[in-house]
């Protein structure tokens, strides 16, 4: 009896040397009409990210900031798997799957101002693969190591292709000094595998540690990518946002200032790119990290 082997277009968590490969999928899957202009689509396709100014009004920022604080202080929520703490304290780092625990955030995440962009870029209907709020508190918000989200979603969640992108909406000002998002423009067009097997329940470590042992490109690849593409930091006022491709290399420094860098983070995935079995992990990550409830 023969068995069908599913193709893995982006092998990762390899043994030996990690060999980068050109991305085989588009960044912008459609060129149809939508909220983004052709110039914006071209900029997103080239750099792998696009800044969206004034996505939220000042009044909305205050509403979502209050909801952010409410979630972070909820004792039942803090005791659940949805909450990840800072590596060196008991302060909240992230709350995941916010559309399930907050009607306020759910209305925003499912609003047409975001989903219409996702449909335009991904050229299909979409669903939320992951959501969270990040607190990045002052005096101790830890860094996020360099990584490609798609590498993790492919290896540990079973996302077949990089037909997804993230939106990070600022709820506090992104200064140059309070750990803003750092990106390497253009790196989304190269897939860099990670070396090493995925340990069991690796998400419990990888979401909280300072340095990722598996799932991040090696220093030699990061150096070459930085020399080739440069590094840019995304700053801007509360209410601004940045959307970036699932395969774009990004990270952020720690926050030793008094000023938090809080944001809402949403991942939109194509309904034609739903999760399969993990490509390089013993079992899928929990539902709150990778949405497996949606089915075509």
CSV table of N, CA, C and O in Angstrom, one decimal, residues 111-192:
chain,number,residue,atom,x,y,z
A,111,UNK,N,-13.4,43.7,12.6
A,111,UNK,CA,-13.9,44.8,11.9
A,111,UNK,C,-13.4,44.9,10.4
A,111,UNK,O,-12.3,44.4,10.1
A,112,UNK,N,-14.2,45.5,9.6
A,112,UNK,CA,-13.9,45.5,8.1
A,112,UNK,C,-12.6,46.4,7.9
A,112,UNK,O,-12.0,46.1,6.8
A,113,UNK,N,-12.3,47.3,8.7
A,113,UNK,CA,-11.1,48.1,8.5
A,113,UNK,C,-9.9,47.3,8.5
A,113,UNK,O,-8.9,47.6,7.9
A,114,UNK,N,-9.9,46.1,9.2
A,114,UNK,CA,-8.7,45.2,9.2
A,114,UNK,C,-9.0,44.0,8.2
A,114,UNK,O,-8.1,43.7,7.4
A,115,UNK,N,-10.1,43.4,8.3
A,115,UNK,CA,-10.4,42.2,7.5
A,115,UNK,C,-10.4,42.5,6.0
A,115,UNK,O,-10.0,41.7,5.1
A,116,UNK,N,-10.8,43.8,5.6
A,116,UNK,CA,-10.8,44.1,4.2
A,116,UNK,C,-9.4,44.2,3.6
A,116,UNK,O,-9.1,43.8,2.5
A,117,UNK,N,-8.5,44.7,4.5
A,117,UNK,CA,-7.1,44.7,4.1
A,117,UNK,C,-6.5,43.3,3.9
A,117,UNK,O,-5.9,43.0,2.9
A,118,UNK,N,-6.9,42.4,4.8
A,118,UNK,CA,-6.4,41.1,4.8
A,118,UNK,C,-7.0,40.3,3.5
A,118,UNK,O,-6.2,39.6,2.9
A,119,UNK,N,-8.2,40.6,3.2
A,119,UNK,CA,-8.8,39.9,2.0
A,119,UNK,C,-8.1,40.4,0.8
A,119,UNK,O,-7.9,39.7,-0.2
A,120,UNK,N,-7.8,41.7,0.7
A,120,UNK,CA,-7.2,42.3,-0.4
A,120,UNK,C,-5.8,41.7,-0.6
A,120,UNK,O,-5.4,41.3,-1.7
A,121,UNK,N,-5.0,41.6,0.4
A,121,UNK,CA,-3.6,41.2,0.3
A,121,UNK,C,-3.5,39.7,0.1
A,121,UNK,O,-2.7,39.2,-0.7
A,122,UNK,N,-4.4,38.9,0.8
A,122,UNK,CA,-4.3,37.5,0.7
A,122,UNK,C,-5.2,36.9,-0.3
A,122,UNK,O,-5.1,35.7,-0.6
A,123,UNK,N,-6.0,37.7,-0.9
A,123,UNK,CA,-6.9,37.3,-2.1
A,123,UNK,C,-7.8,36.1,-1.7
A,123,UNK,O,-7.9,35.2,-2.5
A,124,UNK,N,-8.4,36.2,-0.6
A,124,UNK,CA,-9.3,35.1,-0.1
A,124,UNK,C,-10.0,35.6,1.1
A,124,UNK,O,-9.7,36.7,1.6
A,125,UNK,N,-11.0,34.8,1.5
A,125,UNK,CA,-11.5,35.0,2.9
A,125,UNK,C,-10.4,34.7,3.9
A,125,UNK,O,-9.5,34.0,3.6
A,126,UNK,N,-10.6,35.3,5.1
A,126,UNK,CA,-9.5,35.2,6.1
A,126,UNK,C,-10.1,34.8,7.4
A,126,UNK,O,-11.3,34.9,7.7
A,127,UNK,N,-9.2,34.4,8.3
A,127,UNK,CA,-9.6,34.1,9.7
A,127,UNK,C,-8.5,34.5,10.6
A,127,UNK,O,-7.3,34.7,10.1
A,128,UNK,N,-8.7,34.6,11.9
A,128,UNK,CA,-7.6,34.9,12.8
A,128,UNK,C,-6.9,33.7,13.2
A,128,UNK,O,-7.4,32.8,13.9
A,129,UNK,N,-5.6,33.6,12.9
A,129,UNK,CA,-4.7,32.5,13.3
A,129,UNK,C,-4.3,32.7,14.7
A,129,UNK,O,-4.2,31.7,15.5
A,130,UNK,N,-4.0,33.9,15.1
A,130,UNK,CA,-3.5,34.1,16.5
A,130,UNK,C,-3.8,35.6,16.8
A,130,UNK,O,-3.8,36.5,15.9
A,131,UNK,N,-4.1,35.9,18.1
A,131,UNK,CA,-4.2,37.3,18.5
A,131,UNK,C,-3.6,37.4,19.9
A,131,UNK,O,-3.6,36.4,20.7
A,132,UNK,N,-3.2,38.6,20.3
A,132,UNK,CA,-2.7,38.8,21.6
A,132,UNK,C,-2.6,40.3,21.9
A,132,UNK,O,-2.6,41.1,20.9
A,133,UNK,N,-2.4,40.6,23.1
A,133,UNK,CA,-2.0,42.0,23.5
A,133,UNK,C,-0.6,41.8,24.2
A,133,UNK,O,-0.4,40.9,25.0
A,134,UNK,N,0.3,42.7,23.8
A,134,UNK,CA,1.6,42.7,24.4
A,134,UNK,C,1.8,43.9,25.2
A,134,UNK,O,1.4,45.0,24.8
A,135,UNK,N,2.3,43.8,26.4
A,135,UNK,CA,2.4,44.9,27.4
A,135,UNK,C,3.7,45.6,27.3
A,135,UNK,O,3.7,46.9,27.5
A,136,UNK,N,4.8,45.0,27.1
A,136,UNK,CA,6.1,45.6,27.1
A,136,UNK,C,6.2,46.7,28.2
A,136,UNK,O,6.4,47.9,27.9
A,137,UNK,N,6.1,46.3,29.4
A,137,UNK,CA,6.0,47.3,30.5
A,137,UNK,C,7.3,48.1,30.6
A,137,UNK,O,8.4,47.6,30.2
A,138,UNK,N,7.2,49.3,31.2
A,138,UNK,CA,8.4,50.0,31.5
A,138,UNK,C,9.2,49.3,32.6
A,138,UNK,O,8.7,48.5,33.4
A,139,UNK,N,10.5,49.6,32.6
A,139,UNK,CA,11.4,49.0,33.6
A,139,UNK,C,11.4,47.5,33.7
A,139,UNK,O,11.1,46.9,34.7
A,140,UNK,N,11.5,46.8,32.5
A,140,UNK,CA,11.6,45.4,32.5
A,140,UNK,C,10.9,44.6,31.4
A,140,UNK,O,10.9,43.4,31.5
A,141,UNK,N,10.3,45.3,30.5
A,141,UNK,CA,9.7,44.6,29.3
A,141,UNK,C,10.8,43.9,28.5
A,141,UNK,O,11.7,44.6,28.0
A,142,UNK,N,10.9,42.6,28.5
A,142,UNK,CA,12.0,41.9,27.9
A,142,UNK,C,12.0,42.0,26.3
A,142,UNK,O,10.9,42.3,25.7
A,143,UNK,N,13.1,41.7,25.7
A,143,UNK,CA,13.2,41.7,24.3
A,143,UNK,C,12.6,40.5,23.7
A,143,UNK,O,12.3,39.5,24.3
A,144,UNK,N,12.3,40.6,22.4
A,144,UNK,CA,11.9,39.5,21.5
A,144,UNK,C,13.0,39.2,20.5
A,144,UNK,O,13.4,40.1,19.8
A,145,UNK,N,13.5,38.0,20.5
A,145,UNK,CA,14.7,37.7,19.7
A,145,UNK,C,14.3,37.7,18.2
A,145,UNK,O,13.1,37.6,17.9
A,146,UNK,N,15.3,37.9,17.4
A,146,UNK,CA,15.1,37.9,15.9
A,146,UNK,C,14.4,36.5,15.5
A,146,UNK,O,14.8,35.5,15.9
A,147,UNK,N,13.4,36.6,14.7
A,147,UNK,CA,12.7,35.4,14.2
A,147,UNK,C,11.8,35.8,13.0
A,147,UNK,O,11.5,36.9,12.8
A,148,UNK,N,11.4,34.7,12.3
A,148,UNK,CA,10.4,34.8,11.3
A,148,UNK,C,9.2,34.0,11.9
A,148,UNK,O,9.3,32.9,12.3
A,149,UNK,N,8.0,34.7,12.0
A,149,UNK,CA,6.8,34.0,12.6
A,149,UNK,C,6.5,32.8,11.8
A,149,UNK,O,6.1,31.8,12.4
A,150,UNK,N,6.6,32.9,10.5
A,150,UNK,CA,6.2,31.7,9.7
A,150,UNK,C,7.0,30.5,10.0
A,150,UNK,O,6.4,29.4,9.9
A,151,UNK,N,8.2,30.6,10.3
A,151,UNK,CA,9.1,29.5,10.6
A,151,UNK,C,8.4,28.7,11.8
A,151,UNK,O,8.3,27.5,11.8
A,152,UNK,N,8.0,29.4,12.8
A,152,UNK,CA,7.3,28.8,14.0
A,152,UNK,C,6.0,28.2,13.6
A,152,UNK,O,5.6,27.1,14.0
A,153,UNK,N,5.2,29.0,12.9
A,153,UNK,CA,3.8,28.6,12.6
A,153,UNK,C,3.9,27.4,11.6
A,153,UNK,O,3.0,26.5,11.7
A,154,UNK,N,4.9,27.3,10.8
A,154,UNK,CA,5.0,26.2,9.9
A,154,UNK,C,5.5,24.9,10.7
A,154,UNK,O,4.9,23.9,10.6
A,155,UNK,N,6.5,25.1,11.5
A,155,UNK,CA,7.1,24.0,12.2
A,155,UNK,C,6.2,23.5,13.3
A,155,UNK,O,6.0,22.2,13.4
A,156,UNK,N,5.6,24.4,14.1
A,156,UNK,CA,4.9,23.9,15.3
A,156,UNK,C,3.4,24.0,15.2
A,156,UNK,O,2.7,23.3,15.9
A,157,UNK,N,2.8,24.8,14.2
A,157,UNK,CA,1.4,24.8,14.1
A,157,UNK,C,0.9,24.1,12.9
A,157,UNK,O,-0.3,23.7,12.8
A,158,UNK,N,1.8,23.9,11.9
A,158,UNK,CA,1.3,23.2,10.6
A,158,UNK,C,0.8,24.1,9.6
A,158,UNK,O,0.0,23.7,8.7
A,159,UNK,N,1.1,25.4,9.6
A,159,UNK,CA,0.7,26.4,8.5
A,159,UNK,C,1.5,26.0,7.3
A,159,UNK,O,2.7,26.1,7.2
A,160,UNK,N,0.8,25.6,6.2
A,160,UNK,CA,1.6,25.2,5.0
A,160,UNK,C,2.4,26.2,4.3
A,160,UNK,O,3.6,25.9,4.0
A,161,UNK,N,1.9,27.4,4.1
A,161,UNK,CA,2.6,28.4,3.3
A,161,UNK,C,2.5,29.8,4.0
A,161,UNK,O,1.6,30.0,4.8
A,162,UNK,N,3.3,30.7,3.6
A,162,UNK,CA,3.3,32.1,4.3
A,162,UNK,C,2.2,33.0,3.7
A,162,UNK,O,2.5,34.1,3.2
A,163,UNK,N,1.0,32.5,3.6
A,163,UNK,CA,-0.1,33.3,3.1
A,163,UNK,C,-0.9,33.9,4.3
A,163,UNK,O,-2.1,33.7,4.5
A,164,UNK,N,-0.1,34.6,5.1
A,164,UNK,CA,-0.6,35.2,6.3
A,164,UNK,C,0.2,36.5,6.6
A,164,UNK,O,1.4,36.6,6.2
A,165,UNK,N,-0.3,37.4,7.4
A,165,UNK,CA,0.4,38.5,7.9
A,165,UNK,C,-0.1,39.0,9.2
A,165,UNK,O,-1.2,38.6,9.7
A,166,UNK,N,0.7,39.8,9.9
A,166,UNK,CA,0.4,40.3,11.2
A,166,UNK,C,0.1,41.8,11.2
A,166,UNK,O,0.7,42.5,10.3
A,167,UNK,N,-0.7,42.3,12.1
A,167,UNK,CA,-0.9,43.7,12.3
A,167,UNK,C,-0.6,44.0,13.8
A,167,UNK,O,-1.2,43.3,14.7
A,168,UNK,N,0.2,44.9,14.0
A,168,UNK,CA,0.6,45.4,15.4
A,168,UNK,C,0.1,46.8,15.5
A,168,UNK,O,0.5,47.7,14.8
A,169,UNK,N,-0.9,47.0,16.4
A,169,UNK,CA,-1.5,48.3,16.6
A,169,UNK,C,-1.0,48.9,17.9
A,169,UNK,O,-1.2,48.3,19.0
A,170,UNK,N,-0.4,50.1,17.9
A,170,UNK,CA,0.2,50.7,19.0
A,170,UNK,C,-0.9,51.3,20.0
A,170,UNK,O,-1.7,52.0,19.5
A,171,UNK,N,-0.8,50.9,21.3
A,171,UNK,CA,-1.7,51.5,22.3
A,171,UNK,C,-0.9,52.5,23.1
A,171,UNK,O,-1.5,53.1,24.0
A,172,UNK,N,0.4,52.6,22.9
A,172,UNK,CA,1.2,53.6,23.6
A,172,UNK,C,2.3,54.0,22.5
A,172,UNK,O,2.5,53.3,21.5
A,173,UNK,N,2.9,55.1,22.7
A,173,UNK,CA,3.8,55.6,21.7
A,173,UNK,C,5.0,54.7,21.6
A,173,UNK,O,5.6,54.2,22.6
A,174,UNK,N,5.4,54.4,20.3
A,174,UNK,CA,6.6,53.7,20.0
A,174,UNK,C,7.7,54.6,19.9
A,174,UNK,O,7.9,55.2,18.8
A,175,UNK,N,8.5,54.8,20.9
A,175,UNK,CA,9.7,55.7,20.9
A,175,UNK,C,10.9,54.9,20.3
A,175,UNK,O,10.9,53.6,20.3
A,176,UNK,N,11.9,55.6,19.9
A,176,UNK,CA,13.1,54.8,19.5
A,176,UNK,C,13.8,54.1,20.7
A,176,UNK,O,14.6,53.2,20.5
A,177,UNK,N,13.4,54.5,21.9
A,177,UNK,CA,14.1,54.0,23.1
A,177,UNK,C,13.3,53.1,24.0
A,177,UNK,O,13.9,52.6,25.0
A,178,UNK,N,12.1,52.7,23.7
A,178,UNK,CA,11.3,51.9,24.6
A,178,UNK,C,11.0,50.5,23.9
A,178,UNK,O,10.0,49.9,24.2
A,179,UNK,N,12.0,50.0,23.1
A,179,UNK,CA,11.9,48.7,22.5
A,179,UNK,C,10.9,48.5,21.4
A,179,UNK,O,10.1,47.6,21.4
A,180,UNK,N,10.9,49.5,20.4
A,180,UNK,CA,10.0,49.3,19.3
A,180,UNK,C,10.4,48.1,18.4
A,180,UNK,O,11.4,47.5,18.5
A,181,UNK,N,9.5,47.8,17.5
A,181,UNK,CA,9.7,46.7,16.5
A,181,UNK,C,10.8,47.1,15.6
A,181,UNK,O,11.0,48.2,15.1
A,182,UNK,N,11.7,46.1,15.4
A,182,UNK,CA,12.8,46.2,14.5
A,182,UNK,C,12.6,45.2,13.4
A,182,UNK,O,12.2,44.0,13.6
A,183,UNK,N,12.8,45.6,12.1
A,183,UNK,CA,12.6,44.7,11.0
A,183,UNK,C,13.8,44.8,10.1
A,183,UNK,O,14.5,45.8,10.0
A,184,UNK,N,14.0,43.7,9.3
A,184,UNK,CA,14.9,43.7,8.2
A,184,UNK,C,14.2,43.7,6.9
A,184,UNK,O,13.7,42.6,6.5
A,185,UNK,N,14.0,44.8,6.3
A,185,UNK,CA,13.1,44.9,5.1
A,185,UNK,C,13.6,44.0,4.0
A,185,UNK,O,14.8,43.9,3.7
A,186,UNK,N,12.7,43.3,3.3
A,186,UNK,CA,13.1,42.5,2.2
A,186,UNK,C,13.4,41.0,2.6
A,186,UNK,O,13.5,40.2,1.7
A,187,UNK,N,13.6,40.8,3.9
A,187,UNK,CA,14.0,39.4,4.3
A,187,UNK,C,12.9,38.4,4.2
A,187,UNK,O,13.1,37.2,4.2
A,188,UNK,N,11.6,38.9,4.0
A,188,UNK,CA,10.5,38.0,3.8
A,188,UNK,C,10.6,37.2,2.6
A,188,UNK,O,9.8,36.2,2.4
A,189,UNK,N,11.4,37.6,1.6
A,189,UNK,CA,11.6,36.8,0.4
A,189,UNK,C,12.6,35.7,0.4
A,189,UNK,O,12.8,35.0,-0.6
A,190,UNK,N,13.2,35.5,1.6
A,190,UNK,CA,14.1,34.4,1.9
A,190,UNK,C,13.6,33.6,3.1
A,190,UNK,O,13.4,34.2,4.1
A,191,UNK,N,13.5,32.3,2.9
A,191,UNK,CA,13.2,31.4,4.1
A,191,UNK,C,14.4,30.9,4.7
A,191,UNK,O,15.2,30.2,4.0
A,192,UNK,N,14.7,31.1,5.9
A,192,UNK,CA,15.9,30.6,6.6
A,192,UNK,C,15.5,29.5,7.6
A,192,UNK,O,14.8,29.8,8.6
